[in-house]
Structure formats: C-alpha cells, structure tokens
PDB file of C-alpha atoms in Angstrom:
ATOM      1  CA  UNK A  34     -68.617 -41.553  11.346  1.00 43.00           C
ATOM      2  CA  UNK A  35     -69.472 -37.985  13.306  1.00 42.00           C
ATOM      3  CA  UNK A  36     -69.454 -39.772  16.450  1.00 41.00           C
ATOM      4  CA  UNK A  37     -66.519 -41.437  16.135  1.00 34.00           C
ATOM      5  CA  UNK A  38     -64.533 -38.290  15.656  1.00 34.00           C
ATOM      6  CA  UNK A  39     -66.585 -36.752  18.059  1.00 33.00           C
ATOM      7  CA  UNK A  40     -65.016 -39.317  21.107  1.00 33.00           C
ATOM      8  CA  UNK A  41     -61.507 -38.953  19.206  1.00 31.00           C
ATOM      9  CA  UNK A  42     -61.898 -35.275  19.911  1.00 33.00           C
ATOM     10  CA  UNK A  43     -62.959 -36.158  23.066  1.00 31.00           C
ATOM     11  CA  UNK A  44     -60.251 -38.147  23.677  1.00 31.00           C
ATOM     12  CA  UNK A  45     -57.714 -35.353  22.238  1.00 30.00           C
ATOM     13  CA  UNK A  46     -58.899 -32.688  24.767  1.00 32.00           C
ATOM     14  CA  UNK A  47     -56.361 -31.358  27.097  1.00 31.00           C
ATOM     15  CA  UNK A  48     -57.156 -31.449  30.797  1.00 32.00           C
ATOM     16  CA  UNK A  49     -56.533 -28.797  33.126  1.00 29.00           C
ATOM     17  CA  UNK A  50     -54.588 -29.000  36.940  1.00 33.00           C
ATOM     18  CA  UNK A  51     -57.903 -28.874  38.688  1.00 34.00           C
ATOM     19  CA  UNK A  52     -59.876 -31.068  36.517  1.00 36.00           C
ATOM     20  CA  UNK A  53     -62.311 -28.473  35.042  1.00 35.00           C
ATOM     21  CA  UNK A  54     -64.550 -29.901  32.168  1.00 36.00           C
ATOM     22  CA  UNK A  55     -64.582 -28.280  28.484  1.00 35.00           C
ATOM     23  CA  UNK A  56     -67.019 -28.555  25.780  1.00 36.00           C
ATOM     24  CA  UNK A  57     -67.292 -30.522  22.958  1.00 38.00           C
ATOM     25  CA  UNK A  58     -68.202 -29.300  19.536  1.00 40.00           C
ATOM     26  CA  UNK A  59     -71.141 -30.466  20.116  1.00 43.00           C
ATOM     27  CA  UNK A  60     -71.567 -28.906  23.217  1.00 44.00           C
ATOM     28  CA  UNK A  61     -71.305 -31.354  25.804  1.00 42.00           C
ATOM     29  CA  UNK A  62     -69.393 -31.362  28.363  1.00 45.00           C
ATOM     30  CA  UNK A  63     -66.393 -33.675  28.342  1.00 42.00           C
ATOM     31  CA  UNK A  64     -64.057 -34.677  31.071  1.00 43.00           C
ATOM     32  CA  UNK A  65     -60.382 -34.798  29.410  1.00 39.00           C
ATOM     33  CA  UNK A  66     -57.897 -37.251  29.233  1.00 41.00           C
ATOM     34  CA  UNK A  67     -54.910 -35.823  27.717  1.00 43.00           C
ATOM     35  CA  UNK A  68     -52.956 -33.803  30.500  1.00 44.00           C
ATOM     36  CA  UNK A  69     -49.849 -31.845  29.433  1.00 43.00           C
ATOM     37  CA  UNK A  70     -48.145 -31.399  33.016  1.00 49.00           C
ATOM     38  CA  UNK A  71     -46.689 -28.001  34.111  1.00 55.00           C
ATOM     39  CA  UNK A  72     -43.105 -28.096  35.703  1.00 82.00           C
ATOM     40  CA  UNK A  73     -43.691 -25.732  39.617  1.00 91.00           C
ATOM     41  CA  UNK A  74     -41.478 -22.525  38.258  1.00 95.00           C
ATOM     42  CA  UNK A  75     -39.012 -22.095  40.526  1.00 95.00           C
ATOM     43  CA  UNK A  76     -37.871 -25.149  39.233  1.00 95.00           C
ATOM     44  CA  UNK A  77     -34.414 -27.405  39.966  1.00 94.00           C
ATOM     45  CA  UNK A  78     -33.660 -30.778  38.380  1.00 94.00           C
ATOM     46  CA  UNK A  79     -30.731 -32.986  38.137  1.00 94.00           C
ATOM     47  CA  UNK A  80     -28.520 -33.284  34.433  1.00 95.00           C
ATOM     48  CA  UNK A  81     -28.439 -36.931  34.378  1.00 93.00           C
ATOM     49  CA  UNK A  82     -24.253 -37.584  33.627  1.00 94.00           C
ATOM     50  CA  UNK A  83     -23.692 -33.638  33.780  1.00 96.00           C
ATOM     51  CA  UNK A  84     -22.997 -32.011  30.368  1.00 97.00           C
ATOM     52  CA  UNK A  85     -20.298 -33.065  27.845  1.00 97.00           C
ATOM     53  CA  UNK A  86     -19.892 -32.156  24.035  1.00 97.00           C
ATOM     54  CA  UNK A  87     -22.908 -32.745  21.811  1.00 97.00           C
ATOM     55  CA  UNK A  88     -25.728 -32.443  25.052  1.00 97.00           C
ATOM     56  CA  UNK A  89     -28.440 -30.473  24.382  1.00 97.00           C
ATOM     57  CA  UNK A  90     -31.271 -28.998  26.700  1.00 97.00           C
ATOM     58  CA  UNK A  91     -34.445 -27.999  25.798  1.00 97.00           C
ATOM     59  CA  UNK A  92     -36.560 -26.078  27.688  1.00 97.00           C
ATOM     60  CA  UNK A  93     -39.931 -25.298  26.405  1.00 97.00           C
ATOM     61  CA  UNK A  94     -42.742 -22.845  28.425  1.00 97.00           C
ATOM     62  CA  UNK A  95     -45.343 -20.381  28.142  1.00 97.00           C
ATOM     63  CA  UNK A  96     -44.538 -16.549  29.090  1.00 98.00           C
ATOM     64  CA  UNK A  97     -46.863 -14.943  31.303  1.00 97.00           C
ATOM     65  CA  UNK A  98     -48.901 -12.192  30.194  1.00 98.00           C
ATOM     66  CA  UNK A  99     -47.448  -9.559  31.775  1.00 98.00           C
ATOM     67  CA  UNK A 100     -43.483 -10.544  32.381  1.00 98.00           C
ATOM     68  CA  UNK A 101     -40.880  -9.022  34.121  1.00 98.00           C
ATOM     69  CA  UNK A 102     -37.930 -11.734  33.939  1.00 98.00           C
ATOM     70  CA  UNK A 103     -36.681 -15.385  34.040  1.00 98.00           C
ATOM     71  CA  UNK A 104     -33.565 -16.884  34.218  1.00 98.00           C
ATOM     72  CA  UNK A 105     -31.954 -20.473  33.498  1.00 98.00           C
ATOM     73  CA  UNK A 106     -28.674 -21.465  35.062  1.00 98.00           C
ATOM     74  CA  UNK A 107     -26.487 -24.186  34.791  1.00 98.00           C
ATOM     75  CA  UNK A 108     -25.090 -25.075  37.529  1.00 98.00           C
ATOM     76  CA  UNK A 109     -22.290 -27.737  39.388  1.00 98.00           C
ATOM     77  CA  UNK A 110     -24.696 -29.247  41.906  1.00 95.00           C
ATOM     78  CA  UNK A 111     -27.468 -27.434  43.515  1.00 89.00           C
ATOM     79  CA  UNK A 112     -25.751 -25.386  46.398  1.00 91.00           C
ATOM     80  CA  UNK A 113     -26.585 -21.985  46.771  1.00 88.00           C
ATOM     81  CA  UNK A 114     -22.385 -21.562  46.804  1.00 91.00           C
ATOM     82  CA  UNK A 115     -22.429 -24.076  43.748  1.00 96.00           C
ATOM     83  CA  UNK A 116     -20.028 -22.393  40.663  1.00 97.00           C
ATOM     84  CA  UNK A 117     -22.576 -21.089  37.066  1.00 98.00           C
ATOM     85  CA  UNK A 118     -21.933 -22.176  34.031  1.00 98.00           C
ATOM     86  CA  UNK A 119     -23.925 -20.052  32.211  1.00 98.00           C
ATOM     87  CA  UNK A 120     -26.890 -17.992  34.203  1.00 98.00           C
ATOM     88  CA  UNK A 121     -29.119 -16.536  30.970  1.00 98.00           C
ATOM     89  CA  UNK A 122     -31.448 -13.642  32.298  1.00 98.00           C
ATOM     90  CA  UNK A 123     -34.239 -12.399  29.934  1.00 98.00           C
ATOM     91  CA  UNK A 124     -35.485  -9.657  31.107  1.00 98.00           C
ATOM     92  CA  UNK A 125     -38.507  -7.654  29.044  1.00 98.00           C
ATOM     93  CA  UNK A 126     -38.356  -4.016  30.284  1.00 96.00           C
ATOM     94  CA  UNK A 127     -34.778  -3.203  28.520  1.00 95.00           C
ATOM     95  CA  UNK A 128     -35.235  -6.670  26.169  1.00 96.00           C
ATOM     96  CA  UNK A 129     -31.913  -8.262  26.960  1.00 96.00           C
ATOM     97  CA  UNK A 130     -30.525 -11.345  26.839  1.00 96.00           C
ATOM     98  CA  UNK A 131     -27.962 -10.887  30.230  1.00 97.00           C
ATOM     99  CA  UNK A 132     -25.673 -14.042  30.480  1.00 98.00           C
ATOM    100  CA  UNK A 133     -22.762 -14.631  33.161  1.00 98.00           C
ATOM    101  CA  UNK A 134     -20.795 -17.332  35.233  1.00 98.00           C
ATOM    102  CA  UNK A 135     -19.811 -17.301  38.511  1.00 98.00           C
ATOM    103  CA  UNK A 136     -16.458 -19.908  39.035  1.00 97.00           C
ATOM    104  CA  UNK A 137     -15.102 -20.306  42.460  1.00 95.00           C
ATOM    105  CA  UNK A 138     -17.433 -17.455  43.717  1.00 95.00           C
ATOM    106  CA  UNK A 139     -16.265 -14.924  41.145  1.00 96.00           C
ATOM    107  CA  UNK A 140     -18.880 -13.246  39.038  1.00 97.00           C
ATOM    108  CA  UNK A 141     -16.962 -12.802  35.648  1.00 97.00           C
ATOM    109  CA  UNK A 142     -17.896 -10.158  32.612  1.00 96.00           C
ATOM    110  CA  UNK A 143     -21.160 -10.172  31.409  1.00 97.00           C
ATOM    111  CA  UNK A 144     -22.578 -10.411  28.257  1.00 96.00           C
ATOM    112  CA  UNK A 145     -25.404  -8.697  26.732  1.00 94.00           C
ATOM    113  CA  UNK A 146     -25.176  -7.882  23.050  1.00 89.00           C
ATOM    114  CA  UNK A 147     -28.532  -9.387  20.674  1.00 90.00           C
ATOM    115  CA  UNK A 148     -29.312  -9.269  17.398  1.00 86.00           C
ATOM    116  CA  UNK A 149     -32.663  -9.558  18.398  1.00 91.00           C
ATOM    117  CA  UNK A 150     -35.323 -10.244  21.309  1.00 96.00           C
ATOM    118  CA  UNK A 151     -37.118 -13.434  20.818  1.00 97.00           C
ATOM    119  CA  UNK A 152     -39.279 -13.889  23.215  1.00 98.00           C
ATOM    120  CA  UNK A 153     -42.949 -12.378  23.538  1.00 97.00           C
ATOM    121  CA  UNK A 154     -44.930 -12.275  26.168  1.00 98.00           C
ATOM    122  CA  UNK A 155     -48.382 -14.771  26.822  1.00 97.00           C
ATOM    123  CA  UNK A 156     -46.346 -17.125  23.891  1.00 97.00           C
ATOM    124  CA  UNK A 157     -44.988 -20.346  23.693  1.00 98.00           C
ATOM    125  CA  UNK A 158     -40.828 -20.771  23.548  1.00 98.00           C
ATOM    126  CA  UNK A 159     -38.735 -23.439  22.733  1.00 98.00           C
ATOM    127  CA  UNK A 160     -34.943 -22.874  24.071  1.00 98.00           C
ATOM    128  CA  UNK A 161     -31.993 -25.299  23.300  1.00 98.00           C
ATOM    129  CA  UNK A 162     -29.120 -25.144  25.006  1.00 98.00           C
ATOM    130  CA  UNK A 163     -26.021 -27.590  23.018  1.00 98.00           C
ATOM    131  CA  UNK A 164     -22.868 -28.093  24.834  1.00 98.00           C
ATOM    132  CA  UNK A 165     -19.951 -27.958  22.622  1.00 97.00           C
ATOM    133  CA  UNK A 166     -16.140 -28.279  23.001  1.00 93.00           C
ATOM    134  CA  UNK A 167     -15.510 -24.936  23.815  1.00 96.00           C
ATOM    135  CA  UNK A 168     -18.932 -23.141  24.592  1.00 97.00           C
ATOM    136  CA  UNK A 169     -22.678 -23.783  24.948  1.00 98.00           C
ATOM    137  CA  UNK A 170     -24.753 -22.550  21.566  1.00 98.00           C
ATOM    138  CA  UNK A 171     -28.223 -21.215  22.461  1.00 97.00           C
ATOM    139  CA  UNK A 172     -31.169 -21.196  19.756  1.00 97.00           C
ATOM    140  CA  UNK A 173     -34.423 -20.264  20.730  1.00 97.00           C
ATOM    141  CA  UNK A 174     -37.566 -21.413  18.599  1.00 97.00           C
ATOM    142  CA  UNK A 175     -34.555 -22.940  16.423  1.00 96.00           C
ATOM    143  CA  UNK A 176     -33.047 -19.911  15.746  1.00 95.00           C
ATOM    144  CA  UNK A 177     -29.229 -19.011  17.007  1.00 96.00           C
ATOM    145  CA  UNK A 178     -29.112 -16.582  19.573  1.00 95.00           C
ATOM    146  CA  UNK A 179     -25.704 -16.370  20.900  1.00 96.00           C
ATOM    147  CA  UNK A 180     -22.526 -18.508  21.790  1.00 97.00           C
ATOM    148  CA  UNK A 181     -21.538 -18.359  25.342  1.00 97.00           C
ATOM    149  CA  UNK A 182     -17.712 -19.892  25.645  1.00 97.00           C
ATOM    150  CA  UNK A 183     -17.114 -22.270  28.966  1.00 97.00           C
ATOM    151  CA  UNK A 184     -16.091 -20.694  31.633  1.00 97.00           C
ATOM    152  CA  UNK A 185     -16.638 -24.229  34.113  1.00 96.00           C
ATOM    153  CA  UNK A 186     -13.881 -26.032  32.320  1.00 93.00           C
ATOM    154  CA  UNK A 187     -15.079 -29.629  33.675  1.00 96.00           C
ATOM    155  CA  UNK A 188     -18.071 -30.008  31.310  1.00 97.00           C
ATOM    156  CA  UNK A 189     -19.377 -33.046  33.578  1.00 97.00           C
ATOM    157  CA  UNK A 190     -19.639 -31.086  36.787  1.00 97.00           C
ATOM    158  CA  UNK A 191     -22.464 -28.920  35.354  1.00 98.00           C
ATOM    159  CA  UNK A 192     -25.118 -31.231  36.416  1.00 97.00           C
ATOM    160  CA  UNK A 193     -28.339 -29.150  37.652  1.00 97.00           C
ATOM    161  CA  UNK A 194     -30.561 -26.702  36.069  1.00 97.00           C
ATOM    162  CA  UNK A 195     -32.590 -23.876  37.523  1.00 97.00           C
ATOM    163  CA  UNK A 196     -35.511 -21.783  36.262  1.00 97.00           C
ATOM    164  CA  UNK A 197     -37.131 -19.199  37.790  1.00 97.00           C
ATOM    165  CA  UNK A 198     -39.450 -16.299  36.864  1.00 98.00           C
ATOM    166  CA  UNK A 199     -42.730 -15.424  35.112  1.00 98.00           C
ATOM    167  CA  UNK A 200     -43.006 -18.714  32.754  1.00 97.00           C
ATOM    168  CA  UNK A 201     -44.804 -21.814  33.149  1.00 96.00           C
ATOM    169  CA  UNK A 202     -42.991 -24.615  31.824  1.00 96.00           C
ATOM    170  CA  UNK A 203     -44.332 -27.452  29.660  1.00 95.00           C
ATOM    171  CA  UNK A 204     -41.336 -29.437  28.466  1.00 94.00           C
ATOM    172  CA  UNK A 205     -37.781 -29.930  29.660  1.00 94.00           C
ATOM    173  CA  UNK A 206     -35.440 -32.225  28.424  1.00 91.00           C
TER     174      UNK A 206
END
C-alpha cells in the first residue's frame, strides 16, 4: 500500500521549465510528470468571438516577490493604435487599482477609487473579468472589486487581451 501512494505522489509532482528533479518523501529523486505551463508575461492572445454579455475572463498568476506593476487591457485587435476597453493597472507602491479606455485615440477619465487592495505580493490571484450589458464587473479571488461601464460600445470588437508586468501567469481563460 506505501508504495503505491508513493508512485501516485510521484506521479502528482509538478515539473519545473527546465526539467529539474525533486524528492520524494522518501527521498528519492523523482522526475515529474505533471507540468503546470507558465504563459511568457508580456503576454497577447486572441478573445475567441470578442466579448458580448455574460463572457467572463479569468486570469490567474503568481506576483513576483518584489512588484512594481501589471496591467491587463482589453483591447479591439492587437495594434499598438487599437481603441482600450478597459486597461486595469495595479500598481503596489501607492496600492491602486488605475483603470481607463482609450476610444478613437482619446484617453478618457480615469478611475481609481478601492475599497481595498487585493493583491499581495509572491501570492497566487485569481481575476475575473464578466462582460455585462452596460459594463465589465471585476472580482478578484471572487470578491467584487469594481464596475467599469463600456466605453467601446461594440462589445464584439474587444477581441485581444494583454498582460504585462511583474506576474507569472498560470491560467487564462
């Protein structure tokens, strides 16, 4: 029965990019299988369909130890002249939550008032983004955050998503 769970645990262990061994409770070294990929921060991926009422994103990550910033934007295509959504900035010095959209090349007013700052750094997160009628709801480790109301009025053309900063992802979808 002990060496049975022994290979399950063996089995269970989570391998790292450049295939480093860990040890077994036993001791023994053990060359994993499971492998829990990391998404290359900056990152840029394609909204399959673009957004529409009742989409939600999730974005999942690790902070880094020591951050500074990230940001996720939502974006209509991925031109650097493309119109934002919603661009969310965390940034950890002055703990804000900074979010803004840029439509037809115009920055418009930014928001920036929190009840709270979630996110802690060298910790997992878990950030969902829903797309409803009239704004985008953001919750983060299934908490609500803030509402952010459309500013793109063509929910469809917000088809790409960008992250950038001191995280490593581990999920998106």
């Amino acid at each position: 029965m002990a060496g049975s769970l022994v290979e399950r645990d063996s089995r269970l262990a989570m391998k790292i990019d450049n295939g480093h061994h860990f040890n077994d409770s036993l001791g023994s070294p053990v060359q994993a299988e499971v492998y829990f990929p990391r998404l290359a921060v900056p990152f840029s991926g394609h909204i399959k369909g673009g957004l529409r009422p009742g989409k939600k994103i999730l974005v999942m990550g690790i902070l880094d130890p020591n951050p500074q910033s990230f940001d996720i934007s939502l974006t209509c295509g991925d031109s650097n002249d493309a119109d934002v959504a919603m661009e969310l900035k965390v940034t950890f010095a002055d703990k804000q939550l900074i979010r803004n959209a840029c439509v037809a090349g115009e920055w418009g007013e930014t928001q920036s008032s929190l009840a709270y700052f979630p996110f802690i750094p060298d910790q997992p997160f878990r950030v969902e983004i829903l797309c409803e009628h009239p704004r985008f709801r953001l919750f983060v480790d299934g908490h609500q955050l803030f509402d952010f109301y459309h500013r793109v009025q063509t929910l469809s053309a917000i088809d790409t998503i960008r992250i950038n900063g001191d995280l490593q992802l581990t999920k998106l979808g």
